[in-house]
PDB file of C-alpha atoms in Angstrom:
ATOM      1  CA  MET A  15       0.000   0.000   0.000  1.00 38.00           C
ATOM      2  CA  ILE A  16       1.240   3.477  -0.816  1.00 38.00           C
ATOM      3  CA  ARG A  17       0.398   6.277   1.616  1.00 43.00           C
ATOM      4  CA  ARG A  18       0.870   9.905   0.768  1.00 46.00           C
ATOM      5  CA  SER A  19       0.128  13.070   2.658  1.00 50.00           C
ATOM      6  CA  GLY A  20       1.230  16.685   2.751  1.00 49.00           C
ATOM      7  CA  LEU A  21       3.909  17.671   0.245  1.00 44.00           C
ATOM      8  CA  ALA A  22       4.031  14.170  -1.228  1.00 42.00           C
ATOM      9  CA  THR A  23       0.381  14.568  -2.214  1.00 42.00           C
ATOM     10  CA  LEU A  24       1.160  17.808  -4.022  1.00 42.00           C
ATOM     11  CA  GLY A  25       3.906  15.947  -5.897  1.00 42.00           C
ATOM     12  CA  VAL A  26       1.411  13.287  -6.986  1.00 41.00           C
ATOM     13  CA  VAL A  27      -1.059  15.931  -8.153  1.00 44.00           C
ATOM     14  CA  LEU A  28       1.661  17.740 -10.097  1.00 40.00           C
ATOM     15  CA  ALA A  29       2.919  14.486 -11.627  1.00 41.00           C
ATOM     16  CA  VAL A  30      -0.593  13.556 -12.732  1.00 41.00           C
ATOM     17  CA  GLY A  31      -1.054  17.021 -14.183  1.00 43.00           C
ATOM     18  CA  MET A  32       2.257  16.880 -16.044  1.00 41.00           C
ATOM     19  CA  THR A  33       1.483  13.389 -17.366  1.00 40.00           C
ATOM     20  CA  ALA A  34      -1.891  14.598 -18.584  1.00 40.00           C
ATOM     21  CA  CYS A  35      -0.249  17.517 -20.408  1.00 42.00           C
ATOM     22  CA  GLY A  36       2.221  15.296 -22.211  1.00 41.00           C
ATOM     23  CA  SER A  37      -0.138  12.451 -23.060  1.00 42.00           C
ATOM     24  CA  ASP A  38      -0.837  11.626 -26.694  1.00 43.00           C
ATOM     25  CA  GLY A  39      -4.356  10.366 -25.860  1.00 46.00           C
ATOM     26  CA  GLY A  40      -5.823  13.874 -26.042  1.00 53.00           C
ATOM     27  CA  ASP A  41      -9.208  12.739 -27.349  1.00 73.00           C
ATOM     28  CA  GLU A  42     -10.145  11.159 -24.018  1.00 89.00           C
ATOM     29  CA  LEU A  43     -10.980  12.496 -20.592  1.00 92.00           C
ATOM     30  CA  VAL A  44      -7.914  12.125 -18.322  1.00 94.00           C
ATOM     31  CA  PHE A  45      -8.664  11.819 -14.595  1.00 94.00           C
ATOM     32  CA  GLY A  46      -6.113  10.099 -12.374  1.00 85.00           C
ATOM     33  CA  GLY A  47      -2.960   8.170 -13.173  1.00 85.00           C
ATOM     34  CA  ASP A  48      -1.552   5.052 -11.589  1.00 90.00           C
ATOM     35  CA  PRO A  49      -3.699   3.669  -8.749  1.00 94.00           C
ATOM     36  CA  VAL A  50      -2.550   4.926  -5.327  1.00 94.00           C
ATOM     37  CA  THR A  51      -3.860   4.941  -1.785  1.00 95.00           C
ATOM     38  CA  GLN A  52      -3.731   8.340  -0.156  1.00 95.00           C
ATOM     39  CA  CYS A  53      -4.112   9.041   3.557  1.00 95.00           C
ATOM     40  CA  VAL A  54      -5.740  12.394   4.256  1.00 95.00           C
ATOM     41  CA  ARG A  55      -5.279  13.614   7.808  1.00 94.00           C
ATOM     42  CA  VAL A  56      -8.548  15.132   8.961  1.00 93.00           C
ATOM     43  CA  ALA A  57      -9.490  15.574  12.609  1.00 90.00           C
ATOM     44  CA  GLU A  58     -13.004  14.751  13.734  1.00 86.00           C
ATOM     45  CA  GLY A  59     -15.155  17.834  13.200  1.00 85.00           C
ATOM     46  CA  ALA A  60     -12.635  19.476  10.838  1.00 90.00           C
ATOM     47  CA  SER A  61     -12.856  19.832   7.061  1.00 94.00           C
ATOM     48  CA  MET A  62     -10.229  19.319   4.395  1.00 96.00           C
ATOM     49  CA  VAL A  63      -9.998  20.057   0.700  1.00 97.00           C
ATOM     50  CA  VAL A  64      -9.088  17.059  -1.460  1.00 96.00           C
ATOM     51  CA  GLY A  65      -8.043  17.771  -5.038  1.00 96.00           C
ATOM     52  CA  ASP A  66      -7.141  16.055  -8.285  1.00 96.00           C
ATOM     53  CA  VAL A  67      -6.416  17.157 -11.841  1.00 96.00           C
ATOM     54  CA  LEU A  68      -8.662  16.454 -14.812  1.00 96.00           C
ATOM     55  CA  ARG A  69      -8.088  17.154 -18.514  1.00 96.00           C
ATOM     56  CA  ALA A  70     -11.145  17.521 -20.736  1.00 96.00           C
ATOM     57  CA  PRO A  71     -11.222  15.622 -24.044  1.00 95.00           C
ATOM     58  CA  ALA A  72      -9.490  17.491 -26.870  1.00 95.00           C
ATOM     59  CA  ASP A  73     -12.562  17.467 -29.056  1.00 95.00           C
ATOM     60  CA  SER A  74     -15.284  18.724 -26.695  1.00 95.00           C
ATOM     61  CA  ASP A  75     -15.988  20.865 -23.660  1.00 96.00           C
ATOM     62  CA  LEU A  76     -16.851  19.043 -20.452  1.00 97.00           C
ATOM     63  CA  VAL A  77     -19.837  20.318 -18.451  1.00 97.00           C
ATOM     64  CA  VAL A  78     -19.635  19.275 -14.795  1.00 97.00           C
ATOM     65  CA  GLN A  79     -22.829  18.090 -13.145  1.00 97.00           C
ATOM     66  CA  LYS A  80     -21.440  16.895  -9.798  1.00 97.00           C
ATOM     67  CA  ILE A  81     -18.207  15.996  -8.004  1.00 97.00           C
ATOM     68  CA  GLY A  82     -18.341  13.602  -5.058  1.00 97.00           C
ATOM     69  CA  LEU A  83     -16.754  10.588  -3.382  1.00 97.00           C
ATOM     70  CA  ALA A  84     -17.312   7.076  -4.727  1.00 97.00           C
ATOM     71  CA  GLY A  85     -17.861   4.372  -2.107  1.00 97.00           C
ATOM     72  CA  ALA A  86     -17.661   6.837   0.796  1.00 96.00           C
ATOM     73  CA  ARG A  87     -17.751   5.362   4.308  1.00 95.00           C
ATOM     74  CA  GLY A  88     -17.435   7.448   7.477  1.00 94.00           C
ATOM     75  CA  VAL A  89     -16.823  10.629   5.503  1.00 94.00           C
ATOM     76  CA  LYS A  90     -19.046  13.146   3.803  1.00 93.00           C
ATOM     77  CA  ALA A  91     -18.432  15.567   0.981  1.00 95.00           C
ATOM     78  CA  SER A  92     -20.049  18.977   0.982  1.00 94.00           C
ATOM     79  CA  LYS A  93     -18.914  21.701  -1.403  1.00 97.00           C
ATOM     80  CA  ALA A  94     -17.262  21.053  -4.763  1.00 98.00           C
ATOM     81  CA  PHE A  95     -15.227  23.486  -6.837  1.00 98.00           C
ATOM     82  CA  ILE A  96     -13.116  23.586  -9.966  1.00 97.00           C
ATOM     83  CA  VAL A  97     -10.149  25.813 -10.764  1.00 96.00           C
ATOM     84  CA  PRO A  98      -8.998  26.130 -14.387  1.00 94.00           C
ATOM     85  CA  LEU A  99      -5.243  25.472 -14.443  1.00 95.00           C
ATOM     86  CA  SER A 100      -4.361  28.105 -16.985  1.00 85.00           C
ATOM     87  CA  SER A 101      -1.858  30.895 -16.351  1.00 83.00           C
ATOM     88  CA  GLY A 102       0.556  28.610 -14.490  1.00 85.00           C
ATOM     89  CA  ARG A 103      -1.727  27.906 -11.528  1.00 91.00           C
ATOM     90  CA  THR A 104      -0.487  25.126  -9.243  1.00 94.00           C
ATOM     91  CA  PRO A 105      -3.077  22.464  -8.367  1.00 95.00           C
ATOM     92  CA  ILE A 106      -4.184  21.967  -4.781  1.00 95.00           C
ATOM     93  CA  GLY A 107      -3.795  18.374  -3.547  1.00 92.00           C
ATOM     94  CA  ASN A 108      -4.920  18.207   0.101  1.00 93.00           C
ATOM     95  CA  ALA A 109      -5.236  21.280   2.284  1.00 94.00           C
ATOM     96  CA  ASN A 110      -7.019  22.511   5.386  1.00 93.00           C
ATOM     97  CA  TYR A 111     -10.346  24.106   4.541  1.00 95.00           C
ATOM     98  CA  PRO A 112     -10.395  26.846   3.484  1.00 93.00           C
ATOM     99  CA  PRO A 113      -6.902  27.071   1.960  1.00 92.00           C
ATOM    100  CA  ALA A 114      -7.131  30.862   1.919  1.00 84.00           C
ATOM    101  CA  ALA A 115      -3.351  31.394   1.761  1.00 88.00           C
ATOM    102  CA  ASN A 116      -3.153  29.374  -1.478  1.00 90.00           C
ATOM    103  CA  PRO A 117      -3.398  31.680  -4.548  1.00 92.00           C
ATOM    104  CA  THR A 118      -5.015  28.912  -6.635  1.00 93.00           C
ATOM    105  CA  TRP A 119      -7.978  28.919  -4.217  1.00 95.00           C
ATOM    106  CA  ASP A 120      -8.820  32.497  -5.279  1.00 93.00           C
ATOM    107  CA  PHE A 121      -9.774  31.220  -8.763  1.00 95.00           C
ATOM    108  CA  ARG A 122     -12.241  28.556  -7.618  1.00 96.00           C
ATOM    109  CA  MET A 123     -15.782  28.392  -8.909  1.00 97.00           C
ATOM    110  CA  PRO A 124     -18.680  26.126  -7.958  1.00 98.00           C
ATOM    111  CA  ALA A 125     -18.356  22.804  -9.790  1.00 97.00           C
ATOM    112  CA  GLU A 126     -22.022  22.345 -10.645  1.00 97.00           C
ATOM    113  CA  ASN A 127     -22.639  23.437 -14.269  1.00 97.00           C
ATOM    114  CA  ALA A 128     -19.037  24.634 -14.681  1.00 97.00           C
ATOM    115  CA  THR A 129     -17.451  24.099 -18.087  1.00 97.00           C
ATOM    116  CA  ILE A 130     -13.938  22.820 -18.626  1.00 96.00           C
ATOM    117  CA  ARG A 131     -12.899  23.799 -22.153  1.00 96.00           C
ATOM    118  CA  ALA A 132     -11.809  21.156 -24.662  1.00 96.00           C
ATOM    119  CA  GLY A 133      -8.253  19.968 -23.982  1.00 96.00           C
ATOM    120  CA  GLU A 134      -7.845  22.142 -20.891  1.00 96.00           C
ATOM    121  CA  GLU A 135      -6.985  21.035 -17.361  1.00 96.00           C
ATOM    122  CA  ALA A 136      -8.792  21.864 -14.154  1.00 97.00           C
ATOM    123  CA  ASN A 137      -8.211  21.188 -10.466  1.00 96.00           C
ATOM    124  CA  LEU A 138     -11.254  19.405  -9.003  1.00 97.00           C
ATOM    125  CA  LEU A 139     -11.662  20.297  -5.332  1.00 97.00           C
ATOM    126  CA  LEU A 140     -13.939  18.610  -2.832  1.00 97.00           C
ATOM    127  CA  VAL A 141     -14.532  19.701   0.780  1.00 97.00           C
ATOM    128  CA  VAL A 142     -14.703  16.600   2.991  1.00 96.00           C
ATOM    129  CA  SER A 143     -15.120  15.864   6.686  1.00 94.00           C
ATOM    130  CA  ARG A 144     -15.213  12.715   8.779  1.00 89.00           C
ATOM    131  CA  SER A 145     -18.782  12.007   9.757  1.00 82.00           C
ATOM    132  CA  GLY A 146     -17.875  10.564  13.165  1.00 83.00           C
ATOM    133  CA  ALA A 147     -15.106   9.529  15.501  1.00 83.00           C
ATOM    134  CA  LEU A 148     -14.100   6.567  13.314  1.00 88.00           C
ATOM    135  CA  ASP A 149     -11.828   6.831  10.311  1.00 93.00           C
ATOM    136  CA  GLY A 150     -13.381   7.068   6.858  1.00 94.00           C
ATOM    137  CA  SER A 151     -12.574   5.969   3.342  1.00 96.00           C
ATOM    138  CA  ALA A 152     -13.604   6.353  -0.287  1.00 97.00           C
ATOM    139  CA  SER A 153     -12.790   4.310  -3.362  1.00 97.00           C
ATOM    140  CA  GLY A 154     -12.178   7.447  -5.404  1.00 97.00           C
ATOM    141  CA  MET A 155     -13.280  10.917  -6.416  1.00 97.00           C
ATOM    142  CA  GLN A 156     -16.119  10.811  -8.932  1.00 97.00           C
ATOM    143  CA  ILE A 157     -17.079  13.366 -11.525  1.00 97.00           C
ATOM    144  CA  ASP A 158     -20.480  13.236 -13.197  1.00 97.00           C
ATOM    145  CA  TYR A 159     -20.554  15.285 -16.354  1.00 97.00           C
ATOM    146  CA  LEU A 160     -22.928  15.818 -19.245  1.00 95.00           C
ATOM    147  CA  GLY A 161     -22.706  12.513 -21.104  1.00 93.00           C
ATOM    148  CA  GLY A 162     -20.893  10.359 -18.534  1.00 94.00           C
ATOM    149  CA  SER A 163     -19.196   9.694 -15.243  1.00 95.00           C
ATOM    150  CA  LYS A 164     -15.648   8.781 -14.213  1.00 96.00           C
ATOM    151  CA  VAL A 165     -13.879   7.842 -10.970  1.00 96.00           C
ATOM    152  CA  ASN A 166     -10.186   8.636 -10.501  1.00 95.00           C
ATOM    153  CA  THR A 167      -7.668   5.947  -9.525  1.00 93.00           C
ATOM    154  CA  THR A 168      -6.997   7.155  -5.969  1.00 95.00           C
ATOM    155  CA  THR A 169      -8.306   5.320  -2.914  1.00 96.00           C
ATOM    156  CA  TYR A 170      -8.703   7.718   0.003  1.00 96.00           C
ATOM    157  CA  GLN A 171      -8.310   7.008   3.708  1.00 96.00           C
ATOM    158  CA  PHE A 172      -9.483   9.792   6.015  1.00 96.00           C
ATOM    159  CA  ARG A 173      -7.851   9.544   9.449  1.00 94.00           C
ATOM    160  CA  GLY A 174      -6.960  11.619  12.446  1.00 92.00           C
ATOM    161  CA  ASP A 175      -3.429  10.170  12.284  1.00 92.00           C
ATOM    162  CA  CYS A 176      -1.799   9.023   9.034  1.00 92.00           C
ATOM    163  CA  SER A 177       1.358   7.811  10.758  1.00 90.00           C
ATOM    164  CA  VAL A 178      -0.293   4.542  11.843  1.00 77.00           C
ATOM    165  CA  ASN A 179      -1.602   1.749   9.636  1.00 71.00           C
ATOM    166  CA  ALA A 180      -5.347   1.265   9.415  1.00 58.00           C
ATOM    167  CA  GLY A 181      -6.511  -1.919  11.100  1.00 55.00           C
TER     168      GLY A 181
END
């Protein structure tokens, strides 16, 4: 199992974004890379922002209907945003909510009915919180868009302490 948190998560998000930019498969929606398990440290009662990078198909705009968590247990998602990654914006991986000190956050917009232009990348951001004292999990981040749905390749573990293995 691979666990990532903090700066390592940002590295994964950047690597996925860079891979998406250089990919020759530009006609398809790109959302997630190699499967990984990511531990997100979130205290009970606190909220975190979880993010991933998506590239719209080269031949059509993508209209977002909803962003959520697939297979969520012990965690709930509330608000969802997108940030177009033009003008050299750096994607947000995981951050305390709200990540007000992060300049990318200033460019967020509500995800529902947002359009990601053909071939362009966007940072999908989801505000999550543990729904109780127990740890939570999700089998991925899911985007529902006009014409389809896709789940990224990241399994999420939401814990108060990521330094210990889940039992």
